[in-house]
Amino acid sequence: AQSVTQLDSHVSVSEGTPVLLRCNYSSSYSPSLFWYVQHPNKGLQLLLKYTSAATLVKGINGFEAEFKKSETSFHLTKPSAHMSDAAEYFCVVSQSNTGNQFYFGTGTSLTVIP
Amino acid sequence: DTGVSQDPRHKITKRGQNVTFRCDPISEHNRLYWYRQTLGQGPEFLTYFQNEAQLEKSRLLSDRFSAERPKGSFSTLEIQRTEQGDSAMYLCASSLISPLGEQFFGPGTRLTVL
């Protein structure tokens, strides 16, 4: 079975400071991991994906995530937050042997303080 | 625009009525997924199609829900005898058949059952 735990429901940072959004996953098979962002009244947009090619994954808008198998973690980071980063972020796990259906975390709401 | 589209974007209905939503995936994508997202939660998997075949259904998909994908192109999701608990955002996503499994999401249909 697959599942995702996002450890923080809300994160607040000041503009220009680092962002850390935490995600732990559970998977009985080799997983694919994703981070999606959802801005208000907009669709889910892919930030980045891990598919076993490299443990440090670079995504759009300066975001990165590191896959740590020993810790079953896939935390999302960004060196310097921008006001436009304020949104809801979802960590997702899927497995190719189950049709790649997505299992979402409950989301982390990121607030950026000017 | 060649992304995933959904229609309608908003639907308000009275309890007990039937509603139908449509999803048009990215044209070359073989797989089509339906998810439901309630307020403050991550999306939850409902069902998915590979071409015209419905390959998996979540236990969340009660017998009041039915989905089709005739000819392996667009898909419809029908809810019969709607209940207030059906109020949610219904998301559609599509993907190619690949180990990567990246899914592209539509903007969603927001259903409100009065």
Coordinates of C-alpha atoms in Angstrom, one line a residue:
Chain A
A1 CA 0.0 0.0 0.0
Q2 CA 1.1 3.6 -0.6
S3 CA 0.6 6.6 1.5
V4 CA 2.0 10.1 2.0
T5 CA 2.3 12.2 5.2
Q6 CA 2.9 15.9 4.9
L7 CA 4.2 16.8 8.3
D8 CA 3.1 20.4 8.3
S9 CA -0.4 21.6 7.4
H10 CA 0.8 25.3 7.4
V11 CA 4.2 26.9 6.8
S12 CA 4.9 30.6 7.1
V13 CA 8.1 32.2 5.9
S14 CA 9.4 35.7 5.2
E15 CA 10.1 36.7 1.6
G16 CA 13.7 35.9 0.7
T17 CA 14.1 33.2 3.4
P18 CA 14.4 29.4 2.7
V19 CA 11.4 27.2 2.3
L20 CA 11.2 23.6 3.6
L21 CA 8.0 21.5 3.1
R22 CA 8.3 18.0 4.6
C23 CA 7.0 14.8 3.1
N24 CA 7.3 11.2 4.2
Y25 CA 6.0 8.3 2.1
S26 CA 5.2 4.7 2.4
S27 CA 5.4 2.4 -0.6
S28 CA 5.8 -1.4 -1.0
Y29 CA 7.2 -1.0 -4.5
S30 CA 9.6 1.3 -6.2
P31 CA 7.7 4.6 -6.1
S32 CA 7.5 7.6 -8.2
L33 CA 7.3 10.8 -6.2
F34 CA 6.0 14.2 -7.2
W35 CA 5.3 17.6 -5.8
Y36 CA 2.4 19.6 -7.2
V37 CA 1.4 23.1 -6.4
Q38 CA -2.2 24.5 -6.4
H39 CA -2.8 28.2 -6.5
P40 CA -6.2 29.5 -5.6
N41 CA -8.8 28.8 -8.3
K42 CA -6.2 27.2 -10.5
G43 CA -5.4 23.6 -11.4
L44 CA -2.7 21.4 -10.0
Q45 CA 0.7 22.1 -11.6
L46 CA 3.7 19.8 -11.5
L47 CA 6.7 21.2 -9.6
L48 CA 9.0 18.3 -9.9
K49 CA 9.2 14.5 -10.0
Y50 CA 11.5 11.7 -8.8
T51 CA 11.6 8.5 -10.8
S52 CA 14.9 6.9 -9.6
A53 CA 17.2 8.6 -12.0
A54 CA 18.8 11.0 -9.5
T55 CA 18.1 11.5 -5.8
L56 CA 18.3 15.3 -6.0
V57 CA 15.6 16.6 -8.3
K58 CA 15.3 20.1 -9.6
G59 CA 12.0 21.5 -10.5
I60 CA 10.4 24.7 -11.8
N61 CA 10.6 28.1 -10.1
G62 CA 13.8 27.2 -8.1
F63 CA 12.3 24.4 -6.1
E64 CA 14.3 21.2 -5.4
A65 CA 13.6 17.9 -3.6
E66 CA 15.8 15.2 -2.3
F67 CA 14.8 11.6 -2.2
K68 CA 16.1 9.8 0.9
K69 CA 15.2 6.1 0.8
S70 CA 16.6 5.4 4.3
E71 CA 14.4 8.1 5.7
T72 CA 11.5 7.5 3.3
S73 CA 11.4 11.2 2.8
F74 CA 11.0 13.6 -0.1
H75 CA 11.2 17.1 1.3
L76 CA 10.7 20.2 -0.9
T77 CA 13.1 23.1 -0.6
K78 CA 13.7 26.5 -2.1
P79 CA 16.6 28.8 -1.1
S80 CA 14.6 32.1 -1.2
A81 CA 10.9 32.4 -1.0
H82 CA 9.0 34.8 -3.3
M83 CA 5.5 36.2 -2.8
S84 CA 4.2 34.3 -5.8
D85 CA 5.2 31.0 -4.0
A86 CA 2.2 31.3 -1.6
A87 CA 0.0 28.4 -2.5
E88 CA -1.0 24.8 -1.4
Y89 CA 1.6 22.2 -2.0
F90 CA 0.9 18.5 -2.4
C91 CA 3.3 15.6 -2.1
V92 CA 2.3 12.6 -4.2
V93 CA 3.3 8.9 -4.5
S94 CA 2.5 6.5 -7.2
Q95 CA 3.5 3.1 -8.3
S96 CA 3.6 1.7 -11.9
N97 CA 2.2 -1.6 -10.8
T98 CA -1.1 0.0 -9.7
G99 CA -1.8 2.0 -12.9
N100 CA 0.2 5.0 -11.6
Q101 CA -2.8 6.2 -9.6
F102 CA -1.8 9.1 -7.3
Y103 CA -1.9 9.1 -3.5
F104 CA -1.9 12.6 -2.3
G105 CA -0.8 14.0 1.0
T106 CA -3.2 16.4 2.8
G107 CA -1.3 19.4 1.6
T108 CA 0.8 22.2 3.1
S109 CA -0.3 25.7 2.8
L110 CA 2.6 28.1 2.3
T111 CA 2.3 31.7 3.4
V112 CA 5.0 34.2 2.4
I113 CA 5.2 37.3 4.6
P114 CA 6.5 40.5 2.9
Chain B
D1 CA -4.6 25.4 -25.5
T2 CA -4.0 21.6 -25.5
G3 CA -4.3 20.9 -21.8
V4 CA -6.9 18.9 -19.9
S5 CA -10.3 20.7 -20.0
Q6 CA -13.3 20.1 -17.8
D7 CA -16.9 21.1 -18.1
P8 CA -18.7 22.7 -16.4
R9 CA -16.4 24.5 -14.0
H10 CA -19.1 25.0 -11.4
K11 CA -22.3 23.1 -10.8
I12 CA -25.0 23.8 -8.2
T13 CA -27.7 21.2 -7.8
K14 CA -30.4 20.2 -5.4
R15 CA -30.1 17.0 -3.4
G16 CA -31.5 14.0 -5.3
Q17 CA -30.7 15.4 -8.7
N18 CA -28.4 13.7 -11.2
V19 CA -25.3 15.5 -12.5
T20 CA -22.8 14.7 -15.2
F21 CA -19.3 16.1 -15.7
R22 CA -17.1 15.9 -18.8
C23 CA -13.4 15.7 -19.1
D24 CA -11.4 16.1 -22.3
P25 CA -7.8 14.8 -21.8
I26 CA -4.7 15.7 -23.7
S27 CA -5.3 14.1 -27.1
E28 CA -2.5 11.5 -27.2
H29 CA -2.9 10.4 -23.6
N30 CA -4.1 6.9 -23.1
R31 CA -4.9 7.1 -19.4
L32 CA -7.5 9.2 -17.8
Y33 CA -8.1 9.6 -14.0
W34 CA -10.8 11.0 -11.8
Y35 CA -10.2 12.4 -8.4
R36 CA -12.3 14.1 -5.7
Q37 CA -11.0 16.9 -3.5
T38 CA -12.9 18.1 -0.5
L39 CA -12.0 21.3 1.4
G40 CA -8.7 21.2 3.2
Q41 CA -7.9 17.7 1.9
G42 CA -5.7 16.3 -0.9
P43 CA -7.4 14.8 -3.9
E44 CA -8.5 11.2 -3.6
F45 CA -8.5 8.7 -6.4
L46 CA -11.9 7.6 -7.8
T47 CA -11.2 5.7 -11.0
Y48 CA -9.1 5.5 -14.1
F49 CA -9.3 4.4 -17.7
Q50 CA -6.7 3.0 -20.0
N51 CA -8.1 3.9 -23.5
E52 CA -11.8 2.9 -23.2
A53 CA -11.4 0.3 -20.4
Q54 CA -12.1 1.2 -16.8
L55 CA -9.3 -0.6 -15.0
E56 CA -9.8 0.4 -11.4
K57 CA -12.4 1.9 -9.1
S58 CA -11.9 3.1 -5.6
R59 CA -14.3 2.0 -2.9
L60 CA -15.1 5.7 -2.6
L61 CA -17.0 5.3 -5.9
S62 CA -20.4 4.2 -4.6
D63 CA -23.0 2.7 -6.9
R64 CA -24.4 6.2 -7.4
F65 CA -21.3 7.1 -9.4
S66 CA -20.6 5.9 -12.9
A67 CA -17.8 6.9 -15.3
E68 CA -17.4 6.2 -19.0
R69 CA -14.8 6.8 -21.6
P70 CA -16.4 5.9 -24.9
K71 CA -13.9 5.5 -27.8
G72 CA -11.0 6.2 -25.4
S73 CA -11.3 10.0 -25.8
F74 CA -13.3 12.2 -23.5
S75 CA -14.8 10.9 -20.2
T76 CA -18.0 11.5 -18.3
L77 CA -18.6 11.1 -14.6
E78 CA -22.2 10.9 -13.5
I79 CA -23.5 11.1 -10.0
Q80 CA -27.1 9.9 -9.5
R81 CA -29.3 11.0 -6.6
T82 CA -26.8 13.5 -5.3
E83 CA -26.2 14.0 -1.6
Q84 CA -24.8 16.9 0.3
G85 CA -21.7 14.8 1.0
D86 CA -21.0 14.7 -2.7
S87 CA -20.1 18.4 -2.6
A88 CA -16.5 18.6 -3.7
M89 CA -14.1 19.5 -6.5
Y90 CA -13.9 16.8 -9.1
L91 CA -10.6 16.7 -10.8
C92 CA -9.7 14.9 -14.1
A93 CA -6.1 14.1 -15.1
S94 CA -4.5 12.4 -18.1
S95 CA -1.2 10.7 -18.8
L96 CA 0.7 8.6 -21.2
I97 CA 1.3 5.0 -20.3
S98 CA 4.8 5.2 -18.9
P99 CA 6.8 4.3 -15.8
L100 CA 7.1 8.0 -15.0
G101 CA 3.4 8.3 -14.6
E102 CA 3.3 12.1 -14.7
Q103 CA -0.3 13.3 -14.7
F104 CA -1.7 16.5 -16.1
F105 CA -4.7 18.0 -14.3
G106 CA -7.6 19.9 -15.5
P107 CA -9.0 22.9 -13.6
G108 CA -11.7 20.8 -11.9
T109 CA -15.5 20.9 -11.6
R110 CA -16.8 22.3 -8.3
L111 CA -20.0 20.7 -7.3
T112 CA -22.3 22.2 -4.6
V113 CA -25.3 20.1 -3.5
L114 CA -27.9 22.1 -1.7

